[in-house]
Amino acid sequence: MQKIDLRSDTVTQPTPAMRQAMFDAPLGDDCYGDDPTVLKLEALAADKLGKEAALFVPSGTFGNQLALFTHCRRGDEVIIEDNSHIVSHEAGAAAVIAGVHMRAVEGVNGLMAVEQIERRIRVGDDIHEPRTGLICLENAHSNGRVLPLAAMADTAALAREYGVPVHLDGARVFNAAASLGCDAREVVRHVDSVMFCLSKGLAAPVGSMLAGREDFIEQARRKRKLMGGGLRQAGVLAAPGILALTEMAARLDEDHANARYLAEGLAKLPCVDINPADTHINLVWFRFNADIDSAELMAALEEAGFLANPPHMGMMRLVTHWQVSRADIDRLLEAMQRVLSD
């Protein structure tokens, strides 16, 4: 039996149309700048986000770290939310690649207060202090919450006042836009650069995009090569990215609706603590409010045909995507009901 994989939206398989597009893609050598499929994807990504230029990169972590490497000088300080992906899940790469220091701010549901950001901006030229090189935001946040546009605008206004650029980890920026009911351009209009993933909910098998001003992207292109990201016939990877932007981004509301349906079903189960209103996108986070046998739960889910990550410190996450149906969710809830009711 084909298992339904709820561990993440990173597990998504490319659609049949994507597989065909990979087969049919016109190719060139991207290091020479003559792969027509990559060029088409980069132009499309820039247009979708209202930025001057975009660059195809192998992964989201690569794109974020390339942004830090391009914006910052070695020894700079980056102001960033404490639970953000760049801090928690990118293997400390900022210290190794860009040589920068993370100045983490404790946020509320992923949102840093503007006053807290301002307190951490280095002013003047004290030789004892690092330079504030960048402010990083994340929307949608990896906790599943979507940051309000007004908060992003306020942060950007503060950054401009102090002459500090802003980078957005927008791995799921199209999910954020769908949740907010706006165009993705509105989510990124106040930031200087943005990374987003073509994989995850958009279902491309490989790749992310870094977008920003043309001069920034040209600097990033050189540093992409330095990081080992100079690609050759990359059109076979870029082709599904085009469909990710033209077809899959338009259906993310379906994943969000399924996530809310799942959250509402979980709220009815014993031992589960969840507020369905906190499920903004396709990431469903919940807590167990009683001791449960995690091994028994995971075995029951696997027997019922599901893959999921086990609870960690009482918290568990389930993720919807294009290969998870409403019927699948009903079967999942039934399996969990059986275990949690024992």
XYZ file of C-alpha atoms in Angstrom:
342
model
C 0.000 0.000 0.000
C 1.294 3.471 -0.908
C 1.695 5.320 2.370
C 0.319 8.836 2.825
C 3.256 10.945 3.940
C 2.405 13.671 6.448
C 5.942 14.272 7.724
C 6.366 17.447 5.673
C 5.490 19.060 2.357
C 9.138 18.456 1.392
C 8.117 14.866 0.624
C 5.878 15.865 -2.289
C 6.412 14.051 -5.565
C 6.443 16.024 -8.829
C 3.189 15.949 -10.765
C 2.948 13.977 -14.022
C 3.028 17.294 -15.913
C 6.259 18.216 -14.133
C 7.866 14.909 -15.086
C 6.940 15.494 -18.731
C 8.230 19.061 -18.588
C 11.577 17.785 -17.305
C 11.769 15.398 -20.260
C 10.878 18.066 -22.819
C 12.877 21.011 -21.391
C 15.124 22.938 -23.807
C 18.608 22.948 -22.296
C 21.835 24.922 -22.298
C 24.754 25.541 -19.939
C 23.540 27.727 -17.085
C 27.081 28.791 -16.126
C 27.251 30.378 -19.583
C 23.823 31.866 -18.987
C 22.276 30.121 -21.965
C 19.896 27.560 -20.504
C 16.564 28.862 -21.850
C 14.456 27.002 -19.286
C 16.414 28.407 -16.349
C 16.218 31.903 -17.836
C 12.461 31.526 -18.245
C 12.060 30.366 -14.642
C 14.193 33.206 -13.266
C 12.251 35.832 -15.230
C 8.942 34.308 -14.125
C 9.987 34.211 -10.460
C 11.122 37.845 -10.538
C 7.835 38.882 -12.128
C 5.712 36.885 -9.662
C 7.404 38.699 -6.762
C 7.769 42.126 -8.340
C 11.560 42.045 -8.057
C 14.121 43.080 -10.666
C 15.834 39.705 -10.950
C 15.922 36.173 -9.571
C 18.436 33.357 -9.350
C 17.838 29.592 -9.358
C 19.556 27.817 -6.438
C 19.634 24.177 -5.322
C 17.782 24.519 -2.011
C 16.155 26.852 0.491
C 19.086 26.696 2.899
C 21.418 27.455 -0.012
C 19.285 30.480 -0.961
C 19.113 31.864 2.568
C 22.814 31.420 3.159
C 23.613 32.949 -0.219
C 21.538 35.987 0.762
C 23.454 36.398 4.027
C 26.756 35.899 2.191
C 25.830 38.551 -0.389
C 24.333 41.175 1.942
C 26.897 40.964 4.743
C 30.571 41.415 5.417
C 32.396 38.885 7.577
C 31.890 39.710 11.235
C 28.552 41.436 10.655
C 25.594 40.830 12.944
C 22.231 39.591 11.679
C 19.075 40.396 13.658
C 16.726 37.438 13.440
C 13.885 35.728 15.286
C 15.110 33.081 17.701
C 13.006 30.171 16.367
C 13.483 30.943 12.688
C 14.622 28.306 10.224
C 17.947 30.066 9.578
C 18.782 29.861 13.285
C 17.378 26.438 14.094
C 17.593 24.281 10.982
C 20.451 25.411 8.736
C 23.313 23.686 10.549
C 24.998 26.882 11.730
C 25.871 27.677 8.123
C 25.833 31.450 8.664
C 28.966 31.178 10.803
C 30.731 28.988 8.248
C 29.733 30.559 4.921
C 29.041 34.249 5.509
C 31.007 34.450 8.760
C 28.254 36.400 10.477
C 26.884 36.459 14.008
C 23.210 35.769 14.731
C 21.635 38.233 17.179
C 18.438 36.378 17.981
C 15.278 38.075 19.234
C 12.636 36.125 21.111
C 9.487 36.570 19.068
C 5.818 35.907 19.653
C 4.598 33.243 17.231
C 7.557 34.083 15.009
C 6.999 37.851 15.059
C 9.684 40.184 16.384
C 8.458 43.433 17.938
C 9.826 46.469 16.124
C 10.979 47.916 19.439
C 13.026 44.770 20.114
C 14.635 44.987 16.677
C 15.515 48.666 17.138
C 17.168 47.999 20.488
C 19.572 45.615 18.751
C 20.588 47.748 15.786
C 24.190 48.897 16.222
C 24.494 52.654 15.837
C 27.744 54.500 15.266
C 31.211 53.097 14.642
C 32.340 51.714 17.994
C 35.313 49.452 17.267
C 34.135 47.052 19.972
C 30.834 46.304 18.252
C 29.924 44.350 15.131
C 28.113 46.111 12.317
C 24.402 45.374 11.887
C 24.476 43.886 8.399
C 20.976 42.492 7.931
C 17.539 41.947 9.418
C 15.875 38.610 8.587
C 12.163 37.824 8.635
C 10.348 34.542 7.949
C 6.882 34.423 6.376
C 5.205 32.008 6.561
C 7.043 31.011 9.712
C 8.039 27.386 10.179
C 5.651 27.288 13.161
C 2.831 27.592 10.621
C 1.923 31.184 11.463
C 1.667 33.989 8.921
C 3.098 37.398 9.808
C 0.792 40.398 9.260
C 1.795 42.620 6.366
C 1.624 45.695 8.594
C 4.292 44.225 10.873
C 6.534 43.549 7.883
C 6.032 47.109 6.659
C 6.912 48.516 10.089
C 10.091 46.447 10.252
C 11.114 47.537 6.759
C 10.499 51.193 7.608
C 12.725 50.862 10.668
C 15.409 49.127 8.617
C 15.402 51.902 6.015
C 15.733 54.487 8.775
C 18.976 52.838 9.880
C 20.184 51.830 6.419
C 19.969 48.079 7.087
C 18.719 45.692 4.371
C 15.950 43.149 5.043
C 15.934 39.554 3.818
C 12.832 37.353 3.860
C 13.035 33.626 4.312
C 9.926 33.042 2.247
C 10.270 29.289 1.840
C 6.458 29.146 1.895
C 5.772 32.715 0.762
C 3.029 31.593 -1.629
C 1.334 29.840 1.287
C 1.579 33.096 3.223
C 0.025 35.000 0.329
C -2.802 32.464 0.018
C -3.499 32.721 3.742
C -3.529 36.516 3.632
C -5.662 36.567 0.478
C -3.191 38.749 -1.391
C -0.657 38.549 -4.200
C 2.813 37.307 -3.261
C 4.163 40.688 -4.397
C 2.426 42.279 -1.420
C 4.177 39.942 1.012
C 7.644 40.763 -0.340
C 7.237 44.382 -1.409
C 9.028 45.786 1.647
C 12.048 43.449 1.674
C 15.321 43.792 -0.221
C 15.682 40.084 -0.971
C 13.575 36.967 -0.656
C 14.179 33.246 -0.925
C 11.323 30.880 -1.685
C 11.147 27.153 -2.330
C 9.832 25.621 -5.527
C 9.535 22.353 -3.638
C 7.363 21.904 -0.535
C 3.745 22.808 -1.339
C 4.637 23.819 -4.894
C 5.760 20.220 -5.512
C 8.850 20.739 -7.692
C 11.408 18.030 -6.918
C 14.415 20.344 -6.493
C 15.213 24.013 -6.193
C 14.558 27.405 -4.716
C 14.769 31.000 -5.916
C 16.556 34.059 -4.571
C 15.110 37.365 -5.780
C 15.987 41.012 -5.323
C 17.537 43.965 -7.091
C 19.472 43.252 -10.270
C 22.844 44.291 -8.821
C 22.250 42.135 -5.741
C 21.428 39.088 -7.873
C 24.549 39.611 -9.991
C 26.670 39.568 -6.831
C 24.764 36.512 -5.643
C 25.389 34.742 -8.963
C 29.159 35.006 -8.454
C 28.871 33.799 -4.867
C 26.554 30.974 -5.910
C 29.450 29.710 -8.038
C 31.815 30.027 -5.075
C 29.425 27.934 -2.955
C 29.376 25.161 -5.552
C 26.043 26.135 -7.050
C 27.187 26.711 -10.609
C 24.877 24.441 -12.608
C 25.069 23.141 -16.164
C 21.993 21.750 -17.990
C 19.812 22.875 -15.103
C 16.704 23.250 -17.236
C 15.684 19.702 -16.318
C 15.336 21.005 -12.734
C 13.961 24.421 -13.651
C 11.149 23.069 -15.843
C 9.015 21.748 -12.954
C 9.676 25.026 -11.151
C 7.832 26.856 -13.910
C 4.784 24.648 -13.351
C 5.178 25.122 -9.608
C 4.658 28.860 -10.121
C 2.035 28.741 -12.851
C -0.118 25.840 -11.634
C 0.672 24.636 -8.131
C 0.778 28.037 -6.423
C -2.843 28.563 -7.453
C -4.092 25.488 -5.559
C -2.497 26.075 -2.123
C -5.875 27.099 -0.663
C -6.887 23.448 -1.014
C -3.998 22.362 1.219
C -4.901 25.063 3.733
C -8.551 23.983 3.796
C -7.477 20.380 4.386
C -5.145 21.519 7.171
C -7.974 23.371 8.903
C -10.207 20.320 8.490
C -7.485 18.209 10.094
C -7.020 20.719 12.930
C -10.760 20.769 13.619
C -10.814 16.967 13.689
C -7.822 16.811 16.029
C -9.530 19.267 18.400
C -12.257 16.646 18.965
C -9.828 13.897 19.971
C -8.948 13.042 23.564
C -5.533 14.192 24.850
C -5.073 16.708 22.011
C -4.653 20.423 22.627
C -5.047 22.553 19.504
C -6.679 25.802 18.471
C -7.694 25.358 14.813
C -7.533 29.144 14.337
C -3.760 28.897 14.772
C -3.505 26.789 11.606
C -2.800 29.475 9.017
C -1.270 27.379 6.251
C -0.675 23.656 5.660
C 1.320 23.023 8.864
C -0.793 21.590 11.689
C 0.923 21.824 15.077
C -0.678 20.380 18.201
C 0.208 19.313 21.725
C -0.719 16.243 23.746
C -2.070 17.307 27.140
C -1.632 13.850 28.702
C 1.000 11.140 28.656
C 0.626 8.969 25.573
C 2.518 6.001 24.258
C 4.303 7.582 21.284
C 5.580 4.255 19.993
C 2.056 2.832 19.990
C 0.720 5.908 18.200
C 3.377 5.802 15.487
C 2.922 2.062 14.973
C -0.832 2.523 14.621
C -0.392 5.309 12.073
C 2.043 3.262 10.031
C -0.274 0.250 10.096
C -3.083 2.501 8.861
C -0.879 3.604 5.957
C 0.550 6.908 7.202
C 4.035 8.299 7.698
C 4.467 10.993 10.339
C 7.195 12.387 12.545
C 6.767 11.335 16.185
C 5.896 13.816 18.925
C 8.802 15.846 20.273
C 8.576 17.335 23.752
C 4.816 16.834 23.647
C 4.375 18.576 20.281
C 3.536 16.969 16.953
C 3.244 18.313 13.412
C 1.238 16.981 10.483
C 1.514 18.574 7.039
C -0.969 18.587 4.173
C 0.025 18.844 0.513
C -1.284 17.955 -2.947
C -0.993 14.219 -2.284
C -3.134 14.310 0.890
C -6.899 14.129 0.347
C -9.856 14.806 2.637
C -10.530 11.041 2.705
C -6.949 10.439 3.833
C -7.469 12.855 6.710
C -10.639 11.058 7.794
C -8.733 7.753 7.915
C -5.913 9.389 9.867
C -8.313 10.807 12.459
C -9.973 7.422 12.849
C -6.605 5.773 13.512
C -5.641 8.410 16.061
C -9.051 8.168 17.736
C -8.562 4.420 18.274
C -5.173 4.881 19.941
C -5.976 7.936 22.037
C -9.267 6.510 23.309
C -7.650 3.377 24.787
